[in-house]
Short mmCIF file of C-alpha atoms in Angstrom, two decimals:
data_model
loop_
_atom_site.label_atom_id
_atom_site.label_comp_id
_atom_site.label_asym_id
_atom_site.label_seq_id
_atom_site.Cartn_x
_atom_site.Cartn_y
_atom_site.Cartn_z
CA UNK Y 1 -169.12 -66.55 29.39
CA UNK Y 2 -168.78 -62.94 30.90
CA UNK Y 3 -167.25 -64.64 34.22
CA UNK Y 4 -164.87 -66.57 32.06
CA UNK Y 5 -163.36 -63.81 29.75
CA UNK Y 6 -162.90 -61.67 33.26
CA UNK Y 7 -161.31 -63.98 34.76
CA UNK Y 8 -158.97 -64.32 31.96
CA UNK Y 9 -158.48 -60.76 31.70
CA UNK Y 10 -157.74 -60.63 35.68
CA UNK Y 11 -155.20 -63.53 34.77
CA UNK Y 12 -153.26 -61.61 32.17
CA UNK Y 13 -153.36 -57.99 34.72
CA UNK Y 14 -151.80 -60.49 37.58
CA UNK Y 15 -149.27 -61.46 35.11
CA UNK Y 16 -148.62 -57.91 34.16
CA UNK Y 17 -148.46 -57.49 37.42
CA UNK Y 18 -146.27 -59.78 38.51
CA UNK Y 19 -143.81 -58.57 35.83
CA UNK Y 20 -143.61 -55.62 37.12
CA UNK Y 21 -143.12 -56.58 40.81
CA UNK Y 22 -139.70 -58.42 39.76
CA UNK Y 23 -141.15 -62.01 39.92
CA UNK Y 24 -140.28 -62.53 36.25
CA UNK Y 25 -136.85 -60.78 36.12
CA UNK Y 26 -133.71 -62.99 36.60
CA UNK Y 27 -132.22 -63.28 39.92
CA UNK Y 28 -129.89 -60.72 41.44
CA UNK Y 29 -130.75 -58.26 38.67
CA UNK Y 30 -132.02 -54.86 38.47
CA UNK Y 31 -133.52 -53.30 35.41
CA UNK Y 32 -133.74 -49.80 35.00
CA UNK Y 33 -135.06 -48.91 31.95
CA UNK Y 34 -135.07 -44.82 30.82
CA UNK Y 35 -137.66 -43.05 28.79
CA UNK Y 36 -137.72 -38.95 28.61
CA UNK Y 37 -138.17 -37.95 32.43
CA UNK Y 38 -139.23 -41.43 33.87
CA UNK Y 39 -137.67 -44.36 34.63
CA UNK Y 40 -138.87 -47.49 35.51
CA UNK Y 41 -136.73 -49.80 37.88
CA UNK Y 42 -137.81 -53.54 38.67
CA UNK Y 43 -136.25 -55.48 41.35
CA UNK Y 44 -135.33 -59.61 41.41
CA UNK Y 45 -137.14 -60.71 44.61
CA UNK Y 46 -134.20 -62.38 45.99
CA UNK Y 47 -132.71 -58.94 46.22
CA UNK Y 48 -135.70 -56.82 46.68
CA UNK Y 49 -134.40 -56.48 50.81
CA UNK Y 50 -131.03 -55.19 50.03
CA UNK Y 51 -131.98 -52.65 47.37
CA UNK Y 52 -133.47 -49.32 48.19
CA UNK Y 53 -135.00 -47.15 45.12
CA UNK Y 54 -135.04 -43.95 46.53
CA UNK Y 55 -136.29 -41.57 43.26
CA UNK Y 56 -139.32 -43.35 42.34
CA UNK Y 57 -140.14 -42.92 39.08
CA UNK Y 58 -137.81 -40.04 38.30
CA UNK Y 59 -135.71 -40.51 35.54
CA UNK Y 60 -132.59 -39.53 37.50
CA UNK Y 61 -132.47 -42.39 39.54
CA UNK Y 62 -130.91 -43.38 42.79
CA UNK Y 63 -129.88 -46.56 44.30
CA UNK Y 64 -128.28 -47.83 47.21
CA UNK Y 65 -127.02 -51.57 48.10
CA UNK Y 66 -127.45 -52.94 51.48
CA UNK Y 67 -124.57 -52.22 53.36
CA UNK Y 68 -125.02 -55.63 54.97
CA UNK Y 69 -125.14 -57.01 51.29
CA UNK Y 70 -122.41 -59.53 50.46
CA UNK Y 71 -123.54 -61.54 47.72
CA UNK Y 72 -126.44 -64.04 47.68
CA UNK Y 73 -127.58 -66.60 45.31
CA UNK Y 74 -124.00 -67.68 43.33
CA UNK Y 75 -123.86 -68.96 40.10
CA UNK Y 76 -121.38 -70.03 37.63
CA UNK Y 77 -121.53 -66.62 35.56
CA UNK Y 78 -122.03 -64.49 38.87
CA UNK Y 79 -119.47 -66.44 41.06
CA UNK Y 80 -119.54 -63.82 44.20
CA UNK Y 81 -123.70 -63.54 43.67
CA UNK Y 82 -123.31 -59.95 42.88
CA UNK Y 83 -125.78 -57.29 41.67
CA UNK Y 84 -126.76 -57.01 38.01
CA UNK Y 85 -128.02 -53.60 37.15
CA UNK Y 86 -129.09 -53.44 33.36
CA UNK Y 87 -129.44 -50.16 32.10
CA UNK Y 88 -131.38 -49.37 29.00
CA UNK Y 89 -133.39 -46.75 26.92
CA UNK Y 90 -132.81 -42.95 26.68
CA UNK Y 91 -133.18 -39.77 28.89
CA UNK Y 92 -131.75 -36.47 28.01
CA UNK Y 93 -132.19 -35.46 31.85
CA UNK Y 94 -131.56 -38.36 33.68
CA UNK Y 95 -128.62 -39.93 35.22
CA UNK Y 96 -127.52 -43.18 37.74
CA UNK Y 97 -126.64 -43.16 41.22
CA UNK Y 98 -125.53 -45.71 42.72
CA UNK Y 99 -123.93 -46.42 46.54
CA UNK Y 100 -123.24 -49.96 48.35
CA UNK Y 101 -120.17 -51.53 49.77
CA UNK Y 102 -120.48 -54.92 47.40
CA UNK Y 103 -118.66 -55.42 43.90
CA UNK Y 104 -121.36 -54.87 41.17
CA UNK Y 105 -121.89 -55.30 38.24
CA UNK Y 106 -123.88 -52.83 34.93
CA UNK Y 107 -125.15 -53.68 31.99
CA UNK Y 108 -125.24 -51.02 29.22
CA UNK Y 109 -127.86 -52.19 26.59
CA UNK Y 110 -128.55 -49.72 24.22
CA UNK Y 111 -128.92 -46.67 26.59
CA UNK Y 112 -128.36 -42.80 25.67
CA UNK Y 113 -128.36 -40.93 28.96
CA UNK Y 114 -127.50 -37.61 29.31
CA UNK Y 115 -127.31 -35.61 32.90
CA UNK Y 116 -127.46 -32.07 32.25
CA UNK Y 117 -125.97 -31.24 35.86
CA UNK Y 118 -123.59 -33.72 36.71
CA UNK Y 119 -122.35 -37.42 35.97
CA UNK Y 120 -124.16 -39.63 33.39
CA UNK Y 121 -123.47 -43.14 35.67
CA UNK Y 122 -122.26 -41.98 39.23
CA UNK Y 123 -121.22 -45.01 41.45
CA UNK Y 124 -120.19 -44.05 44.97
CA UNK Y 125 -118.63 -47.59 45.44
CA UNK Y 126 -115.15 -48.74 46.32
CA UNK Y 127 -115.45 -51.99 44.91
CA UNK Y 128 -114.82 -53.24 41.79
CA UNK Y 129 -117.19 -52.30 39.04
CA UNK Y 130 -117.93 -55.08 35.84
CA UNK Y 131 -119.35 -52.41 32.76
CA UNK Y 132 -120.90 -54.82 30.75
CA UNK Y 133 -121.04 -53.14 27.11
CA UNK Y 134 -123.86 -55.04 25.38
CA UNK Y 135 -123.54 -56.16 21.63
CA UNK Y 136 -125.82 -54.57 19.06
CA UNK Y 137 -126.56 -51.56 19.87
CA UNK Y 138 -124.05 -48.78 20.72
CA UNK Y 139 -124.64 -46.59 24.26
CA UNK Y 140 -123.48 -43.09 24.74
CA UNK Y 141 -123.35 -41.01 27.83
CA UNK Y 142 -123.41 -37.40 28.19
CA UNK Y 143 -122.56 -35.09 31.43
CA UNK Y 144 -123.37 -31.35 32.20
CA UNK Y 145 -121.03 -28.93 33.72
CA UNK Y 146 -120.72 -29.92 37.43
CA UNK Y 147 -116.88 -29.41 39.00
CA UNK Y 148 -118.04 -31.83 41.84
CA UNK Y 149 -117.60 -34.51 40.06
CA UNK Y 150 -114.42 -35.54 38.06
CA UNK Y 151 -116.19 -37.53 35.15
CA UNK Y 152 -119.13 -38.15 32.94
CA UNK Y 153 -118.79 -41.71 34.36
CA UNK Y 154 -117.72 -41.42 37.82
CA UNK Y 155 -116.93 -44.35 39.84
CA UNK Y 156 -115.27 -44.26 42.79
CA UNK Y 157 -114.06 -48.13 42.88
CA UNK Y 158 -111.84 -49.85 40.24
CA UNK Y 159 -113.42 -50.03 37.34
CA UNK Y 160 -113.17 -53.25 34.42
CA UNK Y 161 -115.39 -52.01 30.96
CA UNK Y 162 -115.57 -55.15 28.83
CA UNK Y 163 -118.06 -56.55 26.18
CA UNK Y 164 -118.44 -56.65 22.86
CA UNK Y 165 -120.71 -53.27 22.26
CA UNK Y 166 -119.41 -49.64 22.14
CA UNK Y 167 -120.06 -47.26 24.44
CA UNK Y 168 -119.58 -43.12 23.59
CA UNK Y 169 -118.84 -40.88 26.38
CA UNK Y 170 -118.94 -37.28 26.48
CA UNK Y 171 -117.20 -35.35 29.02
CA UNK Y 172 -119.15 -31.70 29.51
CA UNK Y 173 -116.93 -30.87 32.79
CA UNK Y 174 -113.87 -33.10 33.67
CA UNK Y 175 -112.99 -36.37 32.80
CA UNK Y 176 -115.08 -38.48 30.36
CA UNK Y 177 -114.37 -41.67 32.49
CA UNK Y 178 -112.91 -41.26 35.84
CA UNK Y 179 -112.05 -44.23 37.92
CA UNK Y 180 -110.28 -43.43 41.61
CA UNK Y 181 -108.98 -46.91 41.54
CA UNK Y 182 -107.75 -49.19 38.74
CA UNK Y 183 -108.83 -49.20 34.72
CA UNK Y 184 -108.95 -52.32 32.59
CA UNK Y 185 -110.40 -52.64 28.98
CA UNK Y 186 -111.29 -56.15 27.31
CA UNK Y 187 -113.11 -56.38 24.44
CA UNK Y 188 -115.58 -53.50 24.22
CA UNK Y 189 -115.32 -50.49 21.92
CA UNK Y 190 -114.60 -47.00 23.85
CA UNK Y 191 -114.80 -43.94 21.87
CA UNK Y 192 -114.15 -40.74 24.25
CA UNK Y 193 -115.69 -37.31 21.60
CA UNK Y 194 -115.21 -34.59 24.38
CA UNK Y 195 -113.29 -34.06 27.41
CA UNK Y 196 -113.02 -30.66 29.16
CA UNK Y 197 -109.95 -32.29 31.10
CA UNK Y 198 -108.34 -35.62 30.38
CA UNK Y 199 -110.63 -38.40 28.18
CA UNK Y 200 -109.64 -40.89 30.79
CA UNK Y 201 -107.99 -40.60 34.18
CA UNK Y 202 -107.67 -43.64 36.56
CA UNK Y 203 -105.61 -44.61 39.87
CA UNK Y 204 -102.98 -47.78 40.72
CA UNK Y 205 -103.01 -48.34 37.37
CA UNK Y 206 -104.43 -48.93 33.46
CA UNK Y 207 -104.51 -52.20 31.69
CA UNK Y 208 -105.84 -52.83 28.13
CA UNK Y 209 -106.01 -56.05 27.52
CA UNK Y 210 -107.90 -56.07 24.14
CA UNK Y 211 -110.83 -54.07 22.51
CA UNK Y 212 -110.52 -50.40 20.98
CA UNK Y 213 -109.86 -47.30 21.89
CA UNK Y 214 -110.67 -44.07 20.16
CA UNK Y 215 -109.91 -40.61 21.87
CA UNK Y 216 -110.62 -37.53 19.36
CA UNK Y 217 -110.79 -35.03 21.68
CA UNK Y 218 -109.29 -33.65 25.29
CA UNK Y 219 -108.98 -30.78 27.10
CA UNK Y 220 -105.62 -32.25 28.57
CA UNK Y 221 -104.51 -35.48 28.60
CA UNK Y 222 -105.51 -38.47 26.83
CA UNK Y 223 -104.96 -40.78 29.25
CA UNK Y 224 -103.42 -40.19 32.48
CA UNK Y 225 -102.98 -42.44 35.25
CA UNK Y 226 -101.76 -41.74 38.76
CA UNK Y 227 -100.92 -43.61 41.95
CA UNK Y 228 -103.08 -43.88 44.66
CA UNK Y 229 -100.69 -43.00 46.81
CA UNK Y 230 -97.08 -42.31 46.34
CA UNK Y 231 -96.05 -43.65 50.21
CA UNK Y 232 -98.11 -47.19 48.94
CA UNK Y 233 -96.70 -47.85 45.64
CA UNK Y 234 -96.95 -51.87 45.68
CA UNK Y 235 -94.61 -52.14 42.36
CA UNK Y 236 -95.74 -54.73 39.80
CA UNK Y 237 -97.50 -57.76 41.77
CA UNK Y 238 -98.52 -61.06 40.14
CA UNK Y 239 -101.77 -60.45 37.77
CA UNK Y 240 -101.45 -56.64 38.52
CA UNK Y 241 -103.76 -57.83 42.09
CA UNK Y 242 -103.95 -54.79 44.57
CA UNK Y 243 -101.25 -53.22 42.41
CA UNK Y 244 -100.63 -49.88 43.34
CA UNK Y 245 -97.74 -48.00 40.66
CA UNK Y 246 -99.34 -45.67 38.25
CA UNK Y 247 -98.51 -47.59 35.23
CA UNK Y 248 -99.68 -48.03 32.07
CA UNK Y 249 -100.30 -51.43 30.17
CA UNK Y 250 -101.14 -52.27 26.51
CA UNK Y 251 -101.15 -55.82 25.93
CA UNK Y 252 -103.42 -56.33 22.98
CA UNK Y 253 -106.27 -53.80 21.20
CA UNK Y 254 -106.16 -50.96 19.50
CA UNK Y 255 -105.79 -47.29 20.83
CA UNK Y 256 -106.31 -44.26 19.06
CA UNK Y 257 -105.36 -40.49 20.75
CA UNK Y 258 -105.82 -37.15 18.76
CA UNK Y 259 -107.21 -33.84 19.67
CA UNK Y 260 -105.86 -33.20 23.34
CA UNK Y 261 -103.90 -30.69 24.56
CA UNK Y 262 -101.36 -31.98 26.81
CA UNK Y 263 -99.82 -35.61 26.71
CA UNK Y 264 -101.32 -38.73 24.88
CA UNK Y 265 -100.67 -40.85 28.01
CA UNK Y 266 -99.24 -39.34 31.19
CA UNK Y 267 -98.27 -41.52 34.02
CA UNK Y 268 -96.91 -41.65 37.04
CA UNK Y 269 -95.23 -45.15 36.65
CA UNK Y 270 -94.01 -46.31 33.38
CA UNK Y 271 -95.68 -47.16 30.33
CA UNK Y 272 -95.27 -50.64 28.57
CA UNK Y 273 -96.44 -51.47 25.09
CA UNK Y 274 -96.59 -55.53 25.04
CA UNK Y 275 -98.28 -55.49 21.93
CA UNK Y 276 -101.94 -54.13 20.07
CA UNK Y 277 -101.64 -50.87 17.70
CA UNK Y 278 -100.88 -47.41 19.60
CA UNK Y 279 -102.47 -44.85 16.75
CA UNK Y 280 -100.44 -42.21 18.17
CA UNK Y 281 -97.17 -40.59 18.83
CA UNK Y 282 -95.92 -42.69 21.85
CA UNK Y 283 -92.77 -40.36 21.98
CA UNK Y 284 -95.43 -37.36 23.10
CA UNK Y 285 -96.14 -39.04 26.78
CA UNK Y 286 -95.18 -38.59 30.36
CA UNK Y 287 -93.52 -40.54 33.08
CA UNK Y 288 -92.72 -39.95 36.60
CA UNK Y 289 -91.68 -43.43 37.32
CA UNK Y 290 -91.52 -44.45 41.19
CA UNK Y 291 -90.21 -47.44 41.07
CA UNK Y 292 -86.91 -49.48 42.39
CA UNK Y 293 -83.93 -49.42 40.97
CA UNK Y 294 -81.63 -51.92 41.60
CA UNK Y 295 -78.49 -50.92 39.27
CA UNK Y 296 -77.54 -47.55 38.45
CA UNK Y 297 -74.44 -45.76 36.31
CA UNK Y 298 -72.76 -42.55 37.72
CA UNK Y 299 -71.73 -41.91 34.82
CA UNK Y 300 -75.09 -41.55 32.69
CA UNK Y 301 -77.54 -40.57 35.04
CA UNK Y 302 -78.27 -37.98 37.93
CA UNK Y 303 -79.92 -37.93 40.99
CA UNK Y 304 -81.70 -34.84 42.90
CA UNK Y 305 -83.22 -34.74 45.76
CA UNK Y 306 -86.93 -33.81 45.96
CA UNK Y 307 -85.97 -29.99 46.85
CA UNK Y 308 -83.99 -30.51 43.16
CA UNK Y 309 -80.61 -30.42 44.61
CA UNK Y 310 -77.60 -32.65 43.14
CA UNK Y 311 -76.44 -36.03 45.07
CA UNK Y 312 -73.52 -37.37 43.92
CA UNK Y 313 -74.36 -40.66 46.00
CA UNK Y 314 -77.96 -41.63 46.81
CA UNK Y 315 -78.67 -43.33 50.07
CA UNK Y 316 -82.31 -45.41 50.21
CA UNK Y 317 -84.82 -43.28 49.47
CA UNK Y 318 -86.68 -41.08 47.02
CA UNK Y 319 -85.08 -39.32 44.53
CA UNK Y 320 -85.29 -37.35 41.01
CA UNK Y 321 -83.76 -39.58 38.76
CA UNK Y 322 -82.40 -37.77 35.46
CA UNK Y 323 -80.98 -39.60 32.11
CA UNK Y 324 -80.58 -38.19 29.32
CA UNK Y 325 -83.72 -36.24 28.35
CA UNK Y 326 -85.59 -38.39 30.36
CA UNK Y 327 -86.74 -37.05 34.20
CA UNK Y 328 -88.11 -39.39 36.78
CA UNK Y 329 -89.12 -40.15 40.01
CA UNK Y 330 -87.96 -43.46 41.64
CA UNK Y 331 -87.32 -45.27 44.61
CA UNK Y 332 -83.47 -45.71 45.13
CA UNK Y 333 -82.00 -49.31 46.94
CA UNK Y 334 -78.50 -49.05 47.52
#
């Protein structure tokens, strides 16, 4: 009997065990799951030899992909076999680091994390990012003053937040959300409370597609979007793919801006309403267009050179583009 209930006992530890280890969790997933200063992180075997968990237990925890990782193990939902990292529970000292070379995807379910000095969710990736904002239960991140960094969620890839769960974000030091590459919003509810600088500040270009929106608060702008690089502006390309123009797009959603100090959106392309509810005054933004322009009138516009000096007839090139009280910067074809 006493050899019997131990080995049942040794059964259920294994299991435990095993749990732990990763053999349970799905494939291609990581689950980090916060609580106070600790953190527990369990790896998917398949993956286990491309992901390196270099803070142990700590609940500010760092990650790096393979940089040999391309994607293993494809499935209909996770068509390039990415990494899944599922982030959960709460830490008011904690934060999550993450560096590869792969597109990746995280999971927000629920989790309050708060980094006292620095980002909440730092990804040092240049791929493109899936946020995942889990229904049910709303997660809000929190940064601490750290000028290194330009947001509470930092990500140095392009960055798509979708979902049907809200995520809070409070921005202690810069941005609130900082993306160097491209924005895009589908679904998910984003509510920005604080923003030393602007609530959200992206690359290439911002497109909402549908969800919410609420800014209440920033030190600057609202939302402000800038190109990559002026000398690589793409113009609009087919499905906005490797589109590099600074623009701004609204096609569905709702967005909400109060409580900043400088523009509601600044860009430096245009910025296009296609439809959705702009809670705002959309006469109190900010263009510097570079774009082409293929007809022009003498008579109602202006053109300056870049050292802000008159010409009465443009040649191909860049110029300062005035009309009426509006002042931009665009590419000239003659």
């Amino acid at each position: 009997m006493r050899q019997a209930l131990t080995a049942i006992l040794l059964a259920g530890f294994l299991t435990a065990q095993a749990a732990v280890n990763g053999v349970d969790i799905a494939d291609n997933t990581v689950e980090i799951v916060y609580n106070g200063t600790t953190a527990t992180v369990n790896v998917a075997t398949n993956i286990s030899k491309y992901v390196t968990v270099s803070s142990g237990t700590s609940s500010h925890v760092v990650i790096k992909q393979a940089e040999d990782f391309t994607g293993v193990d494809a499935t209909a939902d996770n068509e390039d076999g990415e990494i899944i990292y599922t982030l959960s529970g709460k830490s008011d000292d904690g934060e999550f680091y993450l560096e590869g070379s792969f597109k990746a995807s995280l999971e927000l379910s629920g989790l309050t994390l708060t980094n006292p000095n620095g980002p909440a969710i730092n990804i040092q990736n240049g791929k493109r990012i899936s946020v995942s904002v889990q229904k049910g239960a709303a997660s809000t991140l929190t940064d601490g003053a750290n000028e290194k960094y330009n947001g509470c969620f930092h990500c140095k890839g392009h960055t798509k937040f979708k979902g049907k769960g809200t995520l809070n974000v409070v921005g202690n030091s810069r941005h609130a959300i900082y993306s160097k590459e491209y924005m895009e919003v589908k679904n998910c509810t984003i509510n920005v409370t604080a923003a030393v600088k602007d609530a959200i500040h992206c690359k290439e270009y911002f497109f909402m597609e549908s969800g919410t929106i609420n800014i209440t608060a920033a030190g600057d702008d609202g939302i402000q979007v800038e190109l990559d690089d002026e000398n690589a502006n793409t113009g609009i390309t087919a499905d906005h793919e490797d589109e590099n123009t600074g623009n701004f797009y609204q096609k569905a959603g709702t967005l909400s801006i109060s409580g900043y100090t400088g523009k509601a959106i600044k860009a430096d392309g245009t910025i296009t309403y296609s439809g959705g509810t702009q809670n705002f005054n959309t006469a109190d933004t900010q263009t510097t267009s570079v774009a082409p322009i293929t007809n022009s009138s003498s008579a109602q516009t202006s053109y300056y050179d870049l050292q802000g000096r008159q010409v009465k007839t443009p040649k191909k090139g860049l110029y300062i583009f005035k009309k009426g009280n509006t002042i931009v910067k665009r590419l000239y074809n003659n």
